[in-house]
Coordinates of C-alpha atoms and ligand atoms in Angstrom, one line a residue:
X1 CA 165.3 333.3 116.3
X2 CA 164.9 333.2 112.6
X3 CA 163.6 329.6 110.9
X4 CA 167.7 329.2 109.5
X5 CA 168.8 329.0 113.5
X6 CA 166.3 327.7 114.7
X7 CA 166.9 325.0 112.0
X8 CA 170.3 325.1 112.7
X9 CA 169.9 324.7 116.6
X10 CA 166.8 321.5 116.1
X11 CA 169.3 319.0 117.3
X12 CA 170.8 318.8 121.1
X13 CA 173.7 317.5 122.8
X14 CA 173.4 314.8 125.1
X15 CA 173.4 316.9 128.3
X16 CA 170.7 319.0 126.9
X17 CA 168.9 316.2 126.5
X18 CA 165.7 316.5 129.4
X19 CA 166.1 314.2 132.2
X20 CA 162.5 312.4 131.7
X21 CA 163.7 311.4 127.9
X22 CA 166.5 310.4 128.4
X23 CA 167.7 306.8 127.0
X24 CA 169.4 305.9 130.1
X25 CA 171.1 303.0 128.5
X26 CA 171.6 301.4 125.3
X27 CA 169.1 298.5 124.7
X28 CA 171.7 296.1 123.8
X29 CA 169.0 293.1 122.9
X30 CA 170.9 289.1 123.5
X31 CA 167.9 287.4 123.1
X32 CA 164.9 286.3 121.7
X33 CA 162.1 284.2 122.0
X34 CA 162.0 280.9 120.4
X35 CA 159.3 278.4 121.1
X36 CA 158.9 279.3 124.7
X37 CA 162.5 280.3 125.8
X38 CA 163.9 282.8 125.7
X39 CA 167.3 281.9 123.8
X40 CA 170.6 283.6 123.7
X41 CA 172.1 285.4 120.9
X42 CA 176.6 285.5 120.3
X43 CA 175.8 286.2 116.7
X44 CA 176.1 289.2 114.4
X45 CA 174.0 292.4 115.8
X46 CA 172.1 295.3 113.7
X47 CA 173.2 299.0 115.8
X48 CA 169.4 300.9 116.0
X49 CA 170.2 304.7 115.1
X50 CA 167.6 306.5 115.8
X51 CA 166.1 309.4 113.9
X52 CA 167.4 311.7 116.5
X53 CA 170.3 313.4 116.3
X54 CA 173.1 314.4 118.6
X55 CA 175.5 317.3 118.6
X56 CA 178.5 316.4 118.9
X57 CA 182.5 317.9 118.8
X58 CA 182.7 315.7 115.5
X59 CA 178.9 317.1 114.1
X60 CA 175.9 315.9 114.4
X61 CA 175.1 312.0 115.0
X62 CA 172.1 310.1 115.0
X63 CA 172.1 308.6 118.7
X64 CA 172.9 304.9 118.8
X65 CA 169.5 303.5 120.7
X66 CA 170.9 299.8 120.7
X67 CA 170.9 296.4 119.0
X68 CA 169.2 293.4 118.3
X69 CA 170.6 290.3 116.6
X70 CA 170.6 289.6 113.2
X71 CA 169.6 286.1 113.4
X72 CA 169.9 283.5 110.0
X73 CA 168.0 281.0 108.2
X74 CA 168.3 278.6 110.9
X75 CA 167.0 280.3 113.7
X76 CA 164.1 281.5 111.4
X77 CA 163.3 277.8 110.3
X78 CA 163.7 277.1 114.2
X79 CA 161.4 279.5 114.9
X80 CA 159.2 278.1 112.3
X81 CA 159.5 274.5 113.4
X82 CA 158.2 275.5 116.9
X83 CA 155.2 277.3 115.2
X84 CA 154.1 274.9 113.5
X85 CA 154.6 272.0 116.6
X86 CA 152.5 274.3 118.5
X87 CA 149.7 274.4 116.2
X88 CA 150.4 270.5 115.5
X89 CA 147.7 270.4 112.9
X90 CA 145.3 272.2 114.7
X91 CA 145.7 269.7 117.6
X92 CA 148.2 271.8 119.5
X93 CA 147.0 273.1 122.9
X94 CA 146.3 276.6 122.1
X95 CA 144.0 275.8 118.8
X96 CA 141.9 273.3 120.9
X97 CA 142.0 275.5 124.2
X98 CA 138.5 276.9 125.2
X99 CA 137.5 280.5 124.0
X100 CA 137.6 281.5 127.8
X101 CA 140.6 280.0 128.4
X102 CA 142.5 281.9 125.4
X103 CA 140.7 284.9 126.3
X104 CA 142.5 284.6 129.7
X105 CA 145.7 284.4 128.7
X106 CA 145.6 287.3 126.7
X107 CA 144.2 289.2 129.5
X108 CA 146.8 288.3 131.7
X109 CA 149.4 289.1 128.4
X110 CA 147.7 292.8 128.9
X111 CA 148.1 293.3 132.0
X112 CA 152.1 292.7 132.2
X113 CA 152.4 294.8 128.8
X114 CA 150.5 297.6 130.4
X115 CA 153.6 297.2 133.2
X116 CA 156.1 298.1 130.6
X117 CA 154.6 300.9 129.1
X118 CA 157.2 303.8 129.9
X119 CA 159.9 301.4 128.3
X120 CA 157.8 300.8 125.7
X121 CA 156.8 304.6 124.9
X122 CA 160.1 305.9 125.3
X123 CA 161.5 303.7 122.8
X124 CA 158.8 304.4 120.3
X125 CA 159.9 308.2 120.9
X126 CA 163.4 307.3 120.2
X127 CA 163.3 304.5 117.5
X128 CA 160.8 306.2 115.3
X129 CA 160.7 309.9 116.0
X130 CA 157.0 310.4 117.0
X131 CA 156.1 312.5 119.6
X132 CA 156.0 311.3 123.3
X133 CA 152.3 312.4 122.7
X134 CA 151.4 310.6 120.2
X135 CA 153.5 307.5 120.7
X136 CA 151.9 307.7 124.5
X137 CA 148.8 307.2 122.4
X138 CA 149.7 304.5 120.3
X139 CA 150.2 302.6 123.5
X140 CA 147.3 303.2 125.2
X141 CA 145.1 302.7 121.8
X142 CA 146.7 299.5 121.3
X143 CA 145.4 298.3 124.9
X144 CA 141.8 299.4 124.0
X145 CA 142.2 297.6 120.7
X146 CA 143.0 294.6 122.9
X147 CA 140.5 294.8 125.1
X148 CA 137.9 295.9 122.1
X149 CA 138.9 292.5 120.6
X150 CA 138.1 290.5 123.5
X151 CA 134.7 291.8 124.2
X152 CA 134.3 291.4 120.3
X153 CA 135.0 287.6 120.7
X154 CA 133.2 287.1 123.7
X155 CA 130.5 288.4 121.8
X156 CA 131.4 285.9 118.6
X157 CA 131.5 283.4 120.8
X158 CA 127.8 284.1 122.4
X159 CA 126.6 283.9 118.9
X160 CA 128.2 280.3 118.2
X161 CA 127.3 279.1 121.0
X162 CA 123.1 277.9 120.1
X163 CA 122.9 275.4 117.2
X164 CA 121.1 275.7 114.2
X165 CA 118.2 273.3 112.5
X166 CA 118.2 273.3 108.8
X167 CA 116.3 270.6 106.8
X168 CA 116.4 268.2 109.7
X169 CA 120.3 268.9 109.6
X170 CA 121.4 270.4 113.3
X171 CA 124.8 272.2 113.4
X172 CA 127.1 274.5 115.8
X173 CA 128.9 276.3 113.6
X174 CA 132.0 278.7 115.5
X175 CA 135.2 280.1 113.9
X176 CA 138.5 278.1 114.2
X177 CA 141.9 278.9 113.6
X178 CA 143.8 279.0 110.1
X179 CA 147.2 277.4 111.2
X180 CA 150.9 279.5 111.4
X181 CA 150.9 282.9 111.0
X182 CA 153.7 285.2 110.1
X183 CA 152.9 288.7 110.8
X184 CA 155.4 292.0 109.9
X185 CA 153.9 295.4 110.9
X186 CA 155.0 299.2 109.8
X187 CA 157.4 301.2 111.2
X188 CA 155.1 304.0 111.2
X189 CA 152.9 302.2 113.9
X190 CA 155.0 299.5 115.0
X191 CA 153.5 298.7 118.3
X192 CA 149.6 299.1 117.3
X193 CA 149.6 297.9 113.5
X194 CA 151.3 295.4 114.5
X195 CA 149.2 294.2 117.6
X196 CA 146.0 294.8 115.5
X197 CA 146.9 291.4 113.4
X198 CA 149.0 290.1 115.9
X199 CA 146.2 289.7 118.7
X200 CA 143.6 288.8 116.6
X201 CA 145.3 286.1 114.6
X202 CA 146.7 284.9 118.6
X203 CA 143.3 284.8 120.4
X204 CA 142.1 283.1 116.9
X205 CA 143.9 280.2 118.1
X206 CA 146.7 280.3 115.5
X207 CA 150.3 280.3 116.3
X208 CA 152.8 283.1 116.0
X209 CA 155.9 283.9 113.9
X210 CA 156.3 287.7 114.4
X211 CA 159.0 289.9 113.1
X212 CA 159.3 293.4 114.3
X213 CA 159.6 296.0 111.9
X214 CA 162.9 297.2 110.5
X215 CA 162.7 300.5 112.1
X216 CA 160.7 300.2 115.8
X217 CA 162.5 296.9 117.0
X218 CA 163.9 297.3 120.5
X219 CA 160.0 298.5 121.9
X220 CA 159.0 294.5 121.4
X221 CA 161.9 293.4 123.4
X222 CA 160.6 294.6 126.9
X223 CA 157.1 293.0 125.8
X224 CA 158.8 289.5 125.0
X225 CA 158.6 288.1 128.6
X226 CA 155.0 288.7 128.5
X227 CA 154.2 286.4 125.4
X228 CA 156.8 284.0 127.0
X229 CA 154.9 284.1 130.6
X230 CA 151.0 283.8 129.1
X231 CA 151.1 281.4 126.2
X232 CA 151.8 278.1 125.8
X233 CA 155.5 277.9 124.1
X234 CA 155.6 277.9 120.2
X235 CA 152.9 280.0 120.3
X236 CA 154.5 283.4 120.1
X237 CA 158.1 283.2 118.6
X238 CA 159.9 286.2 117.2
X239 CA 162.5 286.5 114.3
X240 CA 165.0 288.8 113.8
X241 CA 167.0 289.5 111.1
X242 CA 167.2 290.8 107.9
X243 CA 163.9 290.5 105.8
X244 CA 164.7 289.6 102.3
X245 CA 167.3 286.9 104.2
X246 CA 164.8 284.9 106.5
X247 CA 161.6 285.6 105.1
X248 CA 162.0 283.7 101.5
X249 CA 162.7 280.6 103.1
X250 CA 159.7 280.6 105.6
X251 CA 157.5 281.1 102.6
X252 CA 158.8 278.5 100.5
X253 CA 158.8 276.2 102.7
X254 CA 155.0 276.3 102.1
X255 CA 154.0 275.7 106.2
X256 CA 152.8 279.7 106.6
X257 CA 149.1 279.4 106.5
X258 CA 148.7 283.4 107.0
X259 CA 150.8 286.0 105.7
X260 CA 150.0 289.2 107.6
X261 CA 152.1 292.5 106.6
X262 CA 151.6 295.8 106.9
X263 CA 153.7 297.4 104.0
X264 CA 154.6 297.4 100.4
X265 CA 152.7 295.8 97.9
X266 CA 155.9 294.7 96.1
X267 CA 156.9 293.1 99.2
X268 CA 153.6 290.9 99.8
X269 CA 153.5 290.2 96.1
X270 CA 156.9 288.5 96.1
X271 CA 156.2 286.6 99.6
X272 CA 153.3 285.4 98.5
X273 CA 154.6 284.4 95.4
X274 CA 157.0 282.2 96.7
X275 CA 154.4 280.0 98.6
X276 CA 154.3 276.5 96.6
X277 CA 150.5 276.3 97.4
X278 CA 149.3 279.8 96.9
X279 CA 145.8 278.5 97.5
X280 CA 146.8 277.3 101.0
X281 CA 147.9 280.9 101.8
X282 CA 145.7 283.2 103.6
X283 CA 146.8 287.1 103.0
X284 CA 145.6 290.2 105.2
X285 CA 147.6 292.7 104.0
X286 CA 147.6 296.6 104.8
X287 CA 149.5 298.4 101.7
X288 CA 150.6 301.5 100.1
X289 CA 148.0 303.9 100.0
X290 CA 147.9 307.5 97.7
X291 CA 144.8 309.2 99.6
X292 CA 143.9 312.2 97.7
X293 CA 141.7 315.4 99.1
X294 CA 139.2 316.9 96.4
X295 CA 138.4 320.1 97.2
X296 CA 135.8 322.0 95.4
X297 CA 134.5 325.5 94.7
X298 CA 132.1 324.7 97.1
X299 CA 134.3 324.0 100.0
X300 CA 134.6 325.7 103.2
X301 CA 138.2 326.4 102.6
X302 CA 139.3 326.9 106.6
X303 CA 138.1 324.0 107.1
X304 CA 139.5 322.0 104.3
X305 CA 143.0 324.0 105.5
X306 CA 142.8 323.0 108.6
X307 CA 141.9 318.7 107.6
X308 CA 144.3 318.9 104.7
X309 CA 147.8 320.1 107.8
X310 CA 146.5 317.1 110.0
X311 CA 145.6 314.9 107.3
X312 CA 149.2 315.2 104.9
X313 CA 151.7 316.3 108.1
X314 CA 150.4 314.1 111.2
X315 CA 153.6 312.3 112.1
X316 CA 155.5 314.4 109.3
X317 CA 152.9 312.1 106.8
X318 CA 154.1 309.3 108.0
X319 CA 150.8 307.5 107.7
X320 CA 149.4 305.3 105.5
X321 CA 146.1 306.8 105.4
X322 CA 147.8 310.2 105.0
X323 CA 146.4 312.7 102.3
X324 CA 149.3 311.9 99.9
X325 CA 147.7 314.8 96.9
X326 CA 145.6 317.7 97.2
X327 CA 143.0 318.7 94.5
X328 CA 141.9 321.9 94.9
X329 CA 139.4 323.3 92.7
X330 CA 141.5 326.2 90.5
X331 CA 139.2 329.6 91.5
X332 CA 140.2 328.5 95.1
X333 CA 144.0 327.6 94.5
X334 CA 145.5 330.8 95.2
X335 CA 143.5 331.2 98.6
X336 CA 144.1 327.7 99.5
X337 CA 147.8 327.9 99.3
X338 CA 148.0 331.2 101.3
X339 CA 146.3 329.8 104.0
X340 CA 147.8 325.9 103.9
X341 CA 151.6 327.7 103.6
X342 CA 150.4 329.9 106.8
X343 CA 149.1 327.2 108.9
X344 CA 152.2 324.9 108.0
X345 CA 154.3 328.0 108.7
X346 CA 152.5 327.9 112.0
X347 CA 154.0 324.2 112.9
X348 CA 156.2 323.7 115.7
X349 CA 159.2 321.2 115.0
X350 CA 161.7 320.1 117.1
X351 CA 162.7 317.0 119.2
X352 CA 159.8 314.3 119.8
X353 CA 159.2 315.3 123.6
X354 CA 159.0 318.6 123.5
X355 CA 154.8 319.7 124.2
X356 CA 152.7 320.5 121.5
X357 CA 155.3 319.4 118.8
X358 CA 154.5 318.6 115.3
X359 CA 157.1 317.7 112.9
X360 CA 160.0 315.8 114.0
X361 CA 162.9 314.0 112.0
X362 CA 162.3 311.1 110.3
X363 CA 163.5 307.5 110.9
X364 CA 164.4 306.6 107.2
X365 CA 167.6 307.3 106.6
X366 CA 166.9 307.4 103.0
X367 CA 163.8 309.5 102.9
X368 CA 165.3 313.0 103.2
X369 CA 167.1 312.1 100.0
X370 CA 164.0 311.0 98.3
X371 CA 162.0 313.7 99.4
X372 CA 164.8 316.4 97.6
X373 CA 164.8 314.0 94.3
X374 CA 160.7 314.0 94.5
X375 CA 161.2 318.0 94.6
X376 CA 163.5 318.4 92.1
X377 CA 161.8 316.4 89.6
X378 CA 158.6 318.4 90.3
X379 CA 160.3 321.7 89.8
X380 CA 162.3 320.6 86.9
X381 CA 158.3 320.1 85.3
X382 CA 157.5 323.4 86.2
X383 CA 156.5 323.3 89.9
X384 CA 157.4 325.4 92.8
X385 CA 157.2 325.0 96.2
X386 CA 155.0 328.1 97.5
X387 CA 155.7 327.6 101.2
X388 CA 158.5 329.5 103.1
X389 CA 161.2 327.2 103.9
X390 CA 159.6 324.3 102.4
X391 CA 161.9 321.4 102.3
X392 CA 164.3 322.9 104.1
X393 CA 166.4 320.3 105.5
X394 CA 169.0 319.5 108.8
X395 CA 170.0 315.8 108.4
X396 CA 167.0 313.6 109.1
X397 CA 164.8 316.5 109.7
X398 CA 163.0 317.8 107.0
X399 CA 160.0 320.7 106.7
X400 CA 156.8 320.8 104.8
X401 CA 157.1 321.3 101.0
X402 CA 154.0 322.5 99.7
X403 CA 153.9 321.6 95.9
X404 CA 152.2 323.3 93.0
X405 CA 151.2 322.7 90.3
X406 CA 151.5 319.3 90.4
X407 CA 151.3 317.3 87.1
X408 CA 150.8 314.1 86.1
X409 CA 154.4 313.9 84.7
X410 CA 155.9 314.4 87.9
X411 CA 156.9 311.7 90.5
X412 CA 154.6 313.4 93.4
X413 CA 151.5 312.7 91.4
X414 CA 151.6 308.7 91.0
X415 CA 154.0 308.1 94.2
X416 CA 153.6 307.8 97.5
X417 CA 156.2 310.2 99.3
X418 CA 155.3 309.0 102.9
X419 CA 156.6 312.4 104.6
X420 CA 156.7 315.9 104.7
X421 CA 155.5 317.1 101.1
X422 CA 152.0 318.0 99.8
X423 CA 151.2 318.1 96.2
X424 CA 148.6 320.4 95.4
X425 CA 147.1 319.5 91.7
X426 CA 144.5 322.4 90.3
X427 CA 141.3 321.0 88.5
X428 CA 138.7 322.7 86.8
X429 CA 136.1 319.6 86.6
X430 CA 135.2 317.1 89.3
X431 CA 135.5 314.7 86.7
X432 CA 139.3 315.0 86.2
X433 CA 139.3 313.7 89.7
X434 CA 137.4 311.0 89.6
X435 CA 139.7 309.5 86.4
X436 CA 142.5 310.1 89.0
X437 CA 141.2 307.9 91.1
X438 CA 139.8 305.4 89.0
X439 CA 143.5 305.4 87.3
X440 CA 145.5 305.5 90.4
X441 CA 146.5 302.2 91.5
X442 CA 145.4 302.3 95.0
X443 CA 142.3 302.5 96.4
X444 CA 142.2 303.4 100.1
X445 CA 140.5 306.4 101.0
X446 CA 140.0 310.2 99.8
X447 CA 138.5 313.2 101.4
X448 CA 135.9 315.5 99.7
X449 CA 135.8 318.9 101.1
X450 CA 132.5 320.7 99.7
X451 CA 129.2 322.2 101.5
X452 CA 126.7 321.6 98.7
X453 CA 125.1 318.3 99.4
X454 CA 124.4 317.6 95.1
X455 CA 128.0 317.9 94.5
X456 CA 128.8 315.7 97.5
X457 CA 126.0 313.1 96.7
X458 CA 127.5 313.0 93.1
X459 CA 131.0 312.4 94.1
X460 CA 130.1 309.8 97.1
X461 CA 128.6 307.2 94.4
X462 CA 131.4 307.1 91.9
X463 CA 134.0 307.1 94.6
X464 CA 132.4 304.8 97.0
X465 CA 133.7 302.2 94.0
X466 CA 136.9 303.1 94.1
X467 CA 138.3 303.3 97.5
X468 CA 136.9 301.6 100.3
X469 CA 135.9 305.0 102.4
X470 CA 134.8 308.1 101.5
X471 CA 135.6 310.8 104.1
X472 CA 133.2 313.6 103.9
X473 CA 134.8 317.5 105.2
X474 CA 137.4 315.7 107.2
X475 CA 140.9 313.7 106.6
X476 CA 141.3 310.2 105.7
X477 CA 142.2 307.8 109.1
X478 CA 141.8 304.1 110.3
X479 CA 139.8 304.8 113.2
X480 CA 137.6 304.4 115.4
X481 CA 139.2 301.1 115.1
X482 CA 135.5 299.4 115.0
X483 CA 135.0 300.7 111.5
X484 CA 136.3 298.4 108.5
X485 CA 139.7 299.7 107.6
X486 CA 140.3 298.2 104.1
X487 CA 141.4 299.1 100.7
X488 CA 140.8 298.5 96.7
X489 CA 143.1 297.7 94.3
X490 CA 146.9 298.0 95.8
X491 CA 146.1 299.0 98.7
X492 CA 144.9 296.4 100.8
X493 CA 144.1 292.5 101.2
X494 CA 141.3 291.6 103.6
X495 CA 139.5 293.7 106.2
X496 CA 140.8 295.1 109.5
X497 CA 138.9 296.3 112.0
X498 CA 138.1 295.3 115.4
X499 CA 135.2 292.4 114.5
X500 CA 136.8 291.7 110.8
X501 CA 140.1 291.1 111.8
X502 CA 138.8 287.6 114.1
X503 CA 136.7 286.9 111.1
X504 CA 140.1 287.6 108.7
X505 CA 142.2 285.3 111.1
X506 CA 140.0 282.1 111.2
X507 CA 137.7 280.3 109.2
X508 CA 134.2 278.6 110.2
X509 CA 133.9 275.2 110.5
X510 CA 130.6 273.3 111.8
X511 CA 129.7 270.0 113.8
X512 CA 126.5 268.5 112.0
X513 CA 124.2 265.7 112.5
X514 CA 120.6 264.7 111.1
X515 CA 118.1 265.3 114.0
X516 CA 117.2 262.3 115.4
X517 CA 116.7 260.7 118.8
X518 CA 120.2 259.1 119.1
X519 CA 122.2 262.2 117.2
X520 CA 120.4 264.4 120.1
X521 CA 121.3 262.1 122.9
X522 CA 124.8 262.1 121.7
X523 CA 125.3 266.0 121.5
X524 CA 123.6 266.4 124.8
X525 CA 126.2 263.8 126.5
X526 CA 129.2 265.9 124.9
X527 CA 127.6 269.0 126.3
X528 CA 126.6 268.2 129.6
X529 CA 130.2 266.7 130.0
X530 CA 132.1 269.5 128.8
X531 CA 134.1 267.5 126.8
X532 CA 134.6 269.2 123.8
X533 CA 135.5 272.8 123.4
X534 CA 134.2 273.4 120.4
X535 CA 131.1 271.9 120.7
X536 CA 129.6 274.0 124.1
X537 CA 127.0 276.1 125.0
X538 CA 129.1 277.5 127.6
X539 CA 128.1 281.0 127.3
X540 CA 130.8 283.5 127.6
X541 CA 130.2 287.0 129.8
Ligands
G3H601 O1 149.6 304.0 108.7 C1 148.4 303.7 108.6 C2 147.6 303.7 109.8 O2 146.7 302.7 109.8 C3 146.9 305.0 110.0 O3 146.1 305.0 111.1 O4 144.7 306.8 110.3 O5 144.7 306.1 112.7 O6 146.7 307.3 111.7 P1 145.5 306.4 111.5

């Protein structure tokens, strides 16, 4: 079949469809939860199309997954309210609830998500377009990160739980919670990014406002009669609606103590903006990120091939730590575009289940469009696109454009296209790379691809400076999810990682006394009766 039919023929009809995949019926969403109910919903809905198309007598139409209700202002300040009446100044039952305790319930909260991972997966597939594969492994490596993150705070907690003697002073100092938190994750990830803030900022002993992201909604609903069934009520609540409609006013009304969001940086630096006591608001943010690949003369160019497909065209580049631009030293340009348009020719696209699929249509209905005028604007500058087929296009599907040469006058070189196109930029002086870098405005990641361990060393200290990791003959990526995942400049607010993110979602606070005969008999009675939480030496295994 040639690419044009096979194009032509990416989309199904229903009965095509395999049996396994199937939706087997719409996820028409009533409800949501609300400080521990689960409360109905007669209002306005949003329809979920999802990224997948069907073939129909009338053309081709992107498959209608579902709804979910498009709640207002006052079931967003509801939501709020109950948040914040959870928490109750840090007196609620969950802040003051024993390490153990909390680590219980979120146990038990993994265990029935774990039940509902089909659901869940399937509706990854569908909402978002990645591949069963992959979105299988966003589940499961959201239920390590869970379980990661308890052993981390067991191990927190071991730490906290001996005293310390200073200058006749004798403390316990442990980590407590910041307050209300409203976390927002990426459609791109929406189950794990969002579960990477989510738990930690939970298990923290902060309260909940979470609102799905825009495109990856309906996967949460299955999981909401878990967070009602494990936590006290208030603790989780969800919002729904659109953004820009409910979001000001939980900001302004100055009671969100955390701002979590992985996404734009324009969007966190409005919300955080409208906070009336910006120095009462806590923000770990995860945002836009332009992770360029350097490759030198020196580079082992199969190799940097091979990293440069996975890193720019996993998930169609739908990643935040995706290579967004490609340097490529100019003796090796010509060679390095052979080979990259080969192996991208080499790409199997199609529909998300289908095994060993790599590119698959993409859930912004916009992006298509943007990807052409990001094309256009780079040819009209004197690009080309050197790949066969590149940015060929069947509705929401779109192939790999590989780019070159890429200027800095065209859109491709300063923006981040977040899907299938690679801009290839020739250099002929490591030193024009680093003053991209240092001019860019974000500072992720970036890739080095070289085999001479001078040139390497001499890039590594510059660029250690500039983004917040240096990947050395291999792509830019988040994981393993132990490692700090963090960024300069745009790009990020905070530290992630398995450990930082409890650190990011609570602050320390200490219990001190002078050391004297009567200070000491006092601790020891609060210990030996268990009656405080925080201050224990119950040691946690
Ligand atoms: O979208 C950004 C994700 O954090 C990337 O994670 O590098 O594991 O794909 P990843």
């Amino acid at each position: 079949m040639s690419f044009q039919d096979e194009l032509n023929e990416l989309f199904l009809t229903e009965e095509q469809i395999p049996t396994d995949f199937k939706l087997v019926e719409e996820v028409n969403q009533r409800a949501y939860l609300s400080n521990g109910e689960m409360l109905p919903w007669n209002g306005d809905v949003h329809t979920v199309l999802s990224p997948i198309c069907i073939k129909t007598a009338n053309g081709l139409q992107r498959k209608v997954i579902g709804t979910y209700p498009l709640c207002d202002k006052e079931e967003a300040n509801a939501a709020l309210d109950a948040a914040v009446n959870a928490y109750d100044n840090g007196r609620g039952e969950w802040p003051t609830m024993s390490v153990a305790q909390r680590i219980e319930r979120v146990e038990k909260f993994t265990h029935e998500i774990i039940e509902k991972k089909q659901e869940v997966v399937k509706l990854i597939m569908w909402e978002i377009g990645k591949t069963f594969a992959d979105s299988t492994k966003e589940f499961d490596r959201t239920i390590e990160y869970i379980q990661a993150t308890i052993d981390a705070l067991k191990d927190l907690d071991r730490q906290s739980a001996g005293f310390t003697i200073e200058q006749g002073i004798i403390a316990q100092i442990r980590r407590s919670p910041l307050g209300v938190v409203l976390c927002m994750g990426p459609f791109n990830y929406p189950l794990n990014e969002t579960f990477t803030t989510l738990i930690p900022a939970l298990i923290m002993g902060n309260t909940i406002l979470f609102k799905p992201p825009k495109h990856g909604t309906l996967l949460f609903y299955p999981l909401l009669a878990a967070f009602k069934n494990c936590f006290p009520k208030g603790v989780v609540n969800t919002i729904y609606g659109r953004g820009n409609k409910i979001i000001p006013g939980l900001m302004e009304s100055g009671k969100i103590n955390v701002l979590t969001l992985i996404g734009s940086s324009k969007v966190a630096n409005e919300l955080k903006k409208m906070h009336p006591k910006v120095n009462r608001l806590r923000a770990i943010l995860g945002l836009d990120a332009k992770n360029a690949a350097i490759i030198t003369a020196k580079a082992d160019l199969k190799l940097a091939v091979q990293e440069t497909v996975l890193g720019s065209l996993s998930f169609n580049g739908q990643r935040c730590t995706a290579l967004k631009i490609i340097f490529v030293h100019r003796s090796l340009a010509d060679e390095f575009l052979a080979q990259l348009s080969e192996a991208v020719s080499k790409l199997k696209f199609g529909m998300p289940w289908v095994n060993g699929v790599a590119l698959t249509p993409l859930p912004e209905p916009h992006k298509p469009a943007y990807l052409k005028e990001c094309l256009e604007d780079a040819i009209a500058k004197g690009a080309k696109i050197v790949n066969e087929n590149g940015g060929a296009t069947n509705e929401s599907f779109v192939f790999p454009a590989i780019v070159y040469p890429v200027n800095a006058q065209m859109k491709l070189y300063t923006e981040e296209q977040f899907g299938p196109v690679v801009p290839v930029v020739p250099f002929d002086d490591l030193e024009e790379t680093i003053t991209y870098l240092i001019e860019s405005t974000h500072g992720q990641q970036v890739s080095i691809f070289s085999n001479d361990e001078d040139e390497i060393a001499s890039l590594i200290d510059p660029l250690v400076n500039q983004v917040s990791r240096v990947n050395i003959n291999c792509q830019c990526q988040r994981g393993p999810d132990v490692f700090p995942f963090t960024g300069r400049k745009d790009s990020a607010e905070g530290t992630l990682s398995v450990v930082d993110a409890l650190r990011s979602f609570s602050i320390r606070s200490l219990v001190a006394t002078k050391l004297n005969d009567s200070n000491k008999h006092l601790l020891n009675e609060i210990i030996d009766s268990h009656s405080s939480n925080f201050l224990s030496t119950k040691y946690l295994f």
